[in-house]
PDB file of C-alpha atoms in Angstrom:
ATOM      1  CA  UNK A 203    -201.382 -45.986 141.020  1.00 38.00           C
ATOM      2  CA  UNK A 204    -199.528 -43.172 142.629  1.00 39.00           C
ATOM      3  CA  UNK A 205    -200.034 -42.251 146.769  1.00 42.00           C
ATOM      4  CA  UNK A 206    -201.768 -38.835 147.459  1.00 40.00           C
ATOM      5  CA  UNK A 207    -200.715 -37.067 149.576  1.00 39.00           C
ATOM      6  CA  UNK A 208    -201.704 -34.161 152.300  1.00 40.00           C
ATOM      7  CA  UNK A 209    -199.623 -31.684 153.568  1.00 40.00           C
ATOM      8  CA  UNK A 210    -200.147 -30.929 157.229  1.00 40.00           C
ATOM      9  CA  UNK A 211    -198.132 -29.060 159.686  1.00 44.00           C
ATOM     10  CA  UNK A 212    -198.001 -29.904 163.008  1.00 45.00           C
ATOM     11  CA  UNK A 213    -196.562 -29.930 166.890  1.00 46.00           C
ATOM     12  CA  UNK A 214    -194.731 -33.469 167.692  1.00 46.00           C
ATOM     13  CA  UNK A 215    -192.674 -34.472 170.545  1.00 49.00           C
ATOM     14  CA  UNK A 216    -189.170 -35.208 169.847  1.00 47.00           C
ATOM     15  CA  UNK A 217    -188.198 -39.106 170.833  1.00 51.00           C
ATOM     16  CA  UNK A 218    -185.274 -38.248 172.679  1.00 56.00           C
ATOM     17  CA  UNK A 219    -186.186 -35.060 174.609  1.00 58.00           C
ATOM     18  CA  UNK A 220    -189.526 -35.169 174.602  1.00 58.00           C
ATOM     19  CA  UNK A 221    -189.708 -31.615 173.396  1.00 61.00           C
ATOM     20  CA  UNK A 222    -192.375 -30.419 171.338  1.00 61.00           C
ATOM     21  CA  UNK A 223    -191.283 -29.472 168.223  1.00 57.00           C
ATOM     22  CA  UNK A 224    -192.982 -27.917 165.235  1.00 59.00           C
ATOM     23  CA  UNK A 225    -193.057 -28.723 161.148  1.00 54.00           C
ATOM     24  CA  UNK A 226    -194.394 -29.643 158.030  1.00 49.00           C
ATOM     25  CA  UNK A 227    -195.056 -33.133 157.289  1.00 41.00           C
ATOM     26  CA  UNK A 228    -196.210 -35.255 153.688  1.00 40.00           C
ATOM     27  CA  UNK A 229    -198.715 -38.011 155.230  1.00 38.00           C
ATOM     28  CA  UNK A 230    -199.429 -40.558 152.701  1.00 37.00           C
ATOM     29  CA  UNK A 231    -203.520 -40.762 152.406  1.00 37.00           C
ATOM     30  CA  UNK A 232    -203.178 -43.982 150.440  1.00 41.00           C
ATOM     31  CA  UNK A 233    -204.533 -45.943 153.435  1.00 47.00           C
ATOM     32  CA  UNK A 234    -207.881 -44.468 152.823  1.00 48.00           C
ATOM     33  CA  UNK A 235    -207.733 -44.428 149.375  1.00 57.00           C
ATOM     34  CA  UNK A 236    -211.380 -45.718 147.973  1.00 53.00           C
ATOM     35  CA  UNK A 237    -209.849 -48.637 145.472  1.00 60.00           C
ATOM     36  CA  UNK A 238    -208.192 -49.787 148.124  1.00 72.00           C
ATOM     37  CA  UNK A 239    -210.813 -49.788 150.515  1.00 85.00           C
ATOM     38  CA  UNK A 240    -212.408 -53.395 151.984  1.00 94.00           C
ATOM     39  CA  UNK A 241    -213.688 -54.383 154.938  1.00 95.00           C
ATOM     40  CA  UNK A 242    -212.329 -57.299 157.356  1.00 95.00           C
ATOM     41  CA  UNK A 243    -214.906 -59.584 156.488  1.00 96.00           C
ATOM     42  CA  UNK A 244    -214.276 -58.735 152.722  1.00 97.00           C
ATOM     43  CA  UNK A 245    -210.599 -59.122 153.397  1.00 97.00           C
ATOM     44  CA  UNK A 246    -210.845 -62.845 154.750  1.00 97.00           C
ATOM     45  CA  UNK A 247    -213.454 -63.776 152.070  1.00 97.00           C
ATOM     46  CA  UNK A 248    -210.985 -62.533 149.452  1.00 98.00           C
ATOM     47  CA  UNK A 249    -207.850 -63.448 150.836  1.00 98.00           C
ATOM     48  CA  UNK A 250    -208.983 -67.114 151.935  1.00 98.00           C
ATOM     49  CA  UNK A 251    -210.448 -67.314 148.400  1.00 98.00           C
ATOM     50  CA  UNK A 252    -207.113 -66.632 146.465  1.00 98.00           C
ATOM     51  CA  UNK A 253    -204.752 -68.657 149.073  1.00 98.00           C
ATOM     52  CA  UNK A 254    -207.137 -71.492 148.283  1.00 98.00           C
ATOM     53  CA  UNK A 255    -206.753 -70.877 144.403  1.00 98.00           C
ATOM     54  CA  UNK A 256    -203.034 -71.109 144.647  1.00 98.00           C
ATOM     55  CA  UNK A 257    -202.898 -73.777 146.803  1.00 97.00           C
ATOM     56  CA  UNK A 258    -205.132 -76.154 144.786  1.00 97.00           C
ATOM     57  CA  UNK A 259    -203.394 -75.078 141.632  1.00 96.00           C
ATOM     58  CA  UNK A 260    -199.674 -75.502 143.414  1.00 95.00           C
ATOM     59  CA  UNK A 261    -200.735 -79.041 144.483  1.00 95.00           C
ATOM     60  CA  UNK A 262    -202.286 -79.603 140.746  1.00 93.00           C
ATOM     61  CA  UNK A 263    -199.130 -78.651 138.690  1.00 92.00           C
ATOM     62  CA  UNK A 264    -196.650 -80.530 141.264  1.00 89.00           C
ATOM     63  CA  UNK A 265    -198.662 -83.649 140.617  1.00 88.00           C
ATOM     64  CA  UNK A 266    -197.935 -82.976 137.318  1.00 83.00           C
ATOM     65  CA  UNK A 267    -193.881 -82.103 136.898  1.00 83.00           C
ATOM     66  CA  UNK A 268    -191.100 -83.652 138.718  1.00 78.00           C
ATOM     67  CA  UNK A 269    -189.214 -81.124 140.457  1.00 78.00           C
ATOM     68  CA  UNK A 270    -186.966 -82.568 143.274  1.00 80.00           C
ATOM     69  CA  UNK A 271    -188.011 -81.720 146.596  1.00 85.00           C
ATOM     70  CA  UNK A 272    -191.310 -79.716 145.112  1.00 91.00           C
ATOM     71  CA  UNK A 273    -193.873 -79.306 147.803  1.00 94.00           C
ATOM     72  CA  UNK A 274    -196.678 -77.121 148.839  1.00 96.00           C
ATOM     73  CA  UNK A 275    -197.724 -76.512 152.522  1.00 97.00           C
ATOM     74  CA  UNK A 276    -200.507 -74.517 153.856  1.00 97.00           C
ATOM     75  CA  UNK A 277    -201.388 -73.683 157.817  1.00 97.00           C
ATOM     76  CA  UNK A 278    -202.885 -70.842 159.353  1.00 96.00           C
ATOM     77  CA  UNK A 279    -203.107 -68.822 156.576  1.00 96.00           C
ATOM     78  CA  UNK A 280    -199.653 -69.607 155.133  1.00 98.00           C
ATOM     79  CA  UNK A 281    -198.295 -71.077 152.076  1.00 98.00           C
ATOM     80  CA  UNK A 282    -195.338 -72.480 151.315  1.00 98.00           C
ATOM     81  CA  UNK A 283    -194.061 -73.760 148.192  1.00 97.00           C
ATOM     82  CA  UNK A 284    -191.094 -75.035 147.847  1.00 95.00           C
ATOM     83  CA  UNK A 285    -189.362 -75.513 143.641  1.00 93.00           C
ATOM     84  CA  UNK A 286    -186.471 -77.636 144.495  1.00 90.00           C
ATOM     85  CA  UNK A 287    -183.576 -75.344 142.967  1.00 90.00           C
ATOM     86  CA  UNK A 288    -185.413 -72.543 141.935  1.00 92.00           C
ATOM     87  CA  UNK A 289    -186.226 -72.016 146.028  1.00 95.00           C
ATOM     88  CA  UNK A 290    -188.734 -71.326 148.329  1.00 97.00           C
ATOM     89  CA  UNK A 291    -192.064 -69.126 148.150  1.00 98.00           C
ATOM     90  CA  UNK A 292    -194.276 -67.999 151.185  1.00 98.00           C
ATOM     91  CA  UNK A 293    -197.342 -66.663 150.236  1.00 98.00           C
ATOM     92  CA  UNK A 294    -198.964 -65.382 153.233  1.00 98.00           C
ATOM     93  CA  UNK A 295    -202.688 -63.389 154.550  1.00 98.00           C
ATOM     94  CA  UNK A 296    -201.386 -60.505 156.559  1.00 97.00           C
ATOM     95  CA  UNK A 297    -205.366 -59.910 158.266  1.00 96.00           C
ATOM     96  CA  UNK A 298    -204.060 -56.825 160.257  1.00 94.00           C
ATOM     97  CA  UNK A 299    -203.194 -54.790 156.917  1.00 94.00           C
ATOM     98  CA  UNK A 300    -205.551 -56.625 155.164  1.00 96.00           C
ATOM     99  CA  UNK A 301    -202.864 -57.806 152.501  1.00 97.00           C
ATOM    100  CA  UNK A 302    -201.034 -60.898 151.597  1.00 98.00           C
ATOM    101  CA  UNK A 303    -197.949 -60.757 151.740  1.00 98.00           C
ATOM    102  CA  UNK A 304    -194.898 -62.913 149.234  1.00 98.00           C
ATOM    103  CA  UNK A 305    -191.040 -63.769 149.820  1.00 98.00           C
ATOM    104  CA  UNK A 306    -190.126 -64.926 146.662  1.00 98.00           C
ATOM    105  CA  UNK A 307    -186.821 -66.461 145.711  1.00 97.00           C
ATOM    106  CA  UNK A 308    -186.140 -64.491 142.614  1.00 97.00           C
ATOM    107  CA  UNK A 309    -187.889 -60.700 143.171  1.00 96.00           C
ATOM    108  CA  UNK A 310    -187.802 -60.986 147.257  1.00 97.00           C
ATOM    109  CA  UNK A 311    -190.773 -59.372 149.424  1.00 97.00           C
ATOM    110  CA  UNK A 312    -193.434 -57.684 148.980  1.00 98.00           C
ATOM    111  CA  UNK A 313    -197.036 -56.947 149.994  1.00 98.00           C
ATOM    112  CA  UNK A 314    -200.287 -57.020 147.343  1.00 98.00           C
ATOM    113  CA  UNK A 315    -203.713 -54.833 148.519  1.00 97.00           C
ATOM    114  CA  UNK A 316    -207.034 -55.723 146.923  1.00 97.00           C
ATOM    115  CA  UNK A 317    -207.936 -53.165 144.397  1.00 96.00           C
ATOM    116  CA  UNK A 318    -211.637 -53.356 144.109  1.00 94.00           C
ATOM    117  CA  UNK A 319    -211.313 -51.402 140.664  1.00 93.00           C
ATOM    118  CA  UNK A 320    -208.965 -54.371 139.075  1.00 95.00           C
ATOM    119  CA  UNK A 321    -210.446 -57.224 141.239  1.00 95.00           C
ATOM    120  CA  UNK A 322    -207.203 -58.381 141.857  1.00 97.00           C
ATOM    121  CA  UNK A 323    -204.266 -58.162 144.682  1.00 97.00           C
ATOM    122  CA  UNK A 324    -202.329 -55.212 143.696  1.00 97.00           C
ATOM    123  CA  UNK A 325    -198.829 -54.158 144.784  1.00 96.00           C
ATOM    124  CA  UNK A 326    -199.296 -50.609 145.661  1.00 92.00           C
ATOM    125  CA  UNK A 327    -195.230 -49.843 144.746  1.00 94.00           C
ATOM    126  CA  UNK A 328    -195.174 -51.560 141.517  1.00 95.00           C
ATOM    127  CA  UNK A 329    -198.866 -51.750 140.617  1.00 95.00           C
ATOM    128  CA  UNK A 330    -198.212 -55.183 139.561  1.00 96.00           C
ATOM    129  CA  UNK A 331    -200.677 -58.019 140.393  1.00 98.00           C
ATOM    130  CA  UNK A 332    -199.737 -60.941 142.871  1.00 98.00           C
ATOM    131  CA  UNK A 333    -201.013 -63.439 139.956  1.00 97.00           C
ATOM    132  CA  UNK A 334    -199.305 -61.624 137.247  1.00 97.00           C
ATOM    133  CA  UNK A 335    -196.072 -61.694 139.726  1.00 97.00           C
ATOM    134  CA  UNK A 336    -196.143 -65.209 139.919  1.00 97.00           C
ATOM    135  CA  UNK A 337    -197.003 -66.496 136.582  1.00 96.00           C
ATOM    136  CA  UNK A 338    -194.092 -64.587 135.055  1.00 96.00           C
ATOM    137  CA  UNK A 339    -191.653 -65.199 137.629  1.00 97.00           C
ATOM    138  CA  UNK A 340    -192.402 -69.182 137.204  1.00 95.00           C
ATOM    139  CA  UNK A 341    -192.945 -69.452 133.460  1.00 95.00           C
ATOM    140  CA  UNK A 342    -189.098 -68.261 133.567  1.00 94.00           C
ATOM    141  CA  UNK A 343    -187.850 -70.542 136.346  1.00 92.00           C
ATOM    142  CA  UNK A 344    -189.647 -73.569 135.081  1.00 91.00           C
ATOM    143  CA  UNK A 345    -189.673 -72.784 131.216  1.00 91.00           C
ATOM    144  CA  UNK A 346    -193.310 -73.412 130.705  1.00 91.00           C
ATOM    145  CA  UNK A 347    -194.847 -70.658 128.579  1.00 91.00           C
ATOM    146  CA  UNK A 348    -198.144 -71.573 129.459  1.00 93.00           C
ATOM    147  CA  UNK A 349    -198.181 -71.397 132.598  1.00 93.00           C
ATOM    148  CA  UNK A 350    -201.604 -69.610 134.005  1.00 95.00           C
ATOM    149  CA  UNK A 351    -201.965 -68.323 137.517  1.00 96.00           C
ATOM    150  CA  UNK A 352    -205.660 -68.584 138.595  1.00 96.00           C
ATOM    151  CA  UNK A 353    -205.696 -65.521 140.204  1.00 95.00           C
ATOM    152  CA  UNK A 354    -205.306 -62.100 138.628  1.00 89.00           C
TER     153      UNK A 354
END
């Protein structure tokens, strides 16, 4: 999904000298964007409902492989699962953005928005889904094909 976008021009203040100056600027109008679009209460209902998916399914499939040092941690909102060699994930709510937000060992950061139209937590750069993100990034690093994330 690509970012619309308004031009605008207007009068800003310069950060060093505090002058006003004048200009035309691109402001991205993807923060109101209607797919994107949930409320807070939404947000936590969502959010707390996924976290708890992966977390369940995290503990499930470590009870069932033996990974050295595998373990899976949640507090306040924040998971952490850690894959022995393959390294760490932290999967965590971000309620101010309304996003959650991953650092993953093999594709690094990056932050997922609910898209009401796909039901699922989207990645606004790469349009790719936070389960899709997983399940392909860990079928690979633990070589199981079948591998299904329980979140889309």
């Amino acid at each position: 999904m690509r970012a619309e976008t308004a031009v605008t021009s207007a009068s800003v203040l310069l950060p060093r000298t505090g002058e006003p100056t004048r200009g035309v600027y691109r402001i991205s109008t993807i923060d109101a964007h209607p797919h994107f679009a949930i409320t807070a209460q939404e947000y936590d209902r969502l959010a707390d409902e996924a976290m708890d998916k992966l977390v369940t399914f995290f503990e499930d499939l470590g009870d069932g492989m033996d990974i050295d040092a595998f373990d899976v941690e949640y507090s306040q909102g924040v998971m952490t699962l850690i894959l022995g060699d393959v390294g760490t994930y932290v999967v965590n709510k971000q309620p101010p953005n309304r996003q959650i937000w991953i650092s993953s060992p093999i594709s690094g950061p990056e932050r997922f928005d609910f898209s009401v139209d796909r039901n699922a937590w989207v990645c606004r750069k790469t349009s790719d889904t936070l389960g899709k993100l997983l399940e392909r990034e860990l079928r690979d690093a633990l070589a199981m094909a079948d591998l299904a994330v329980p979140i889309k």
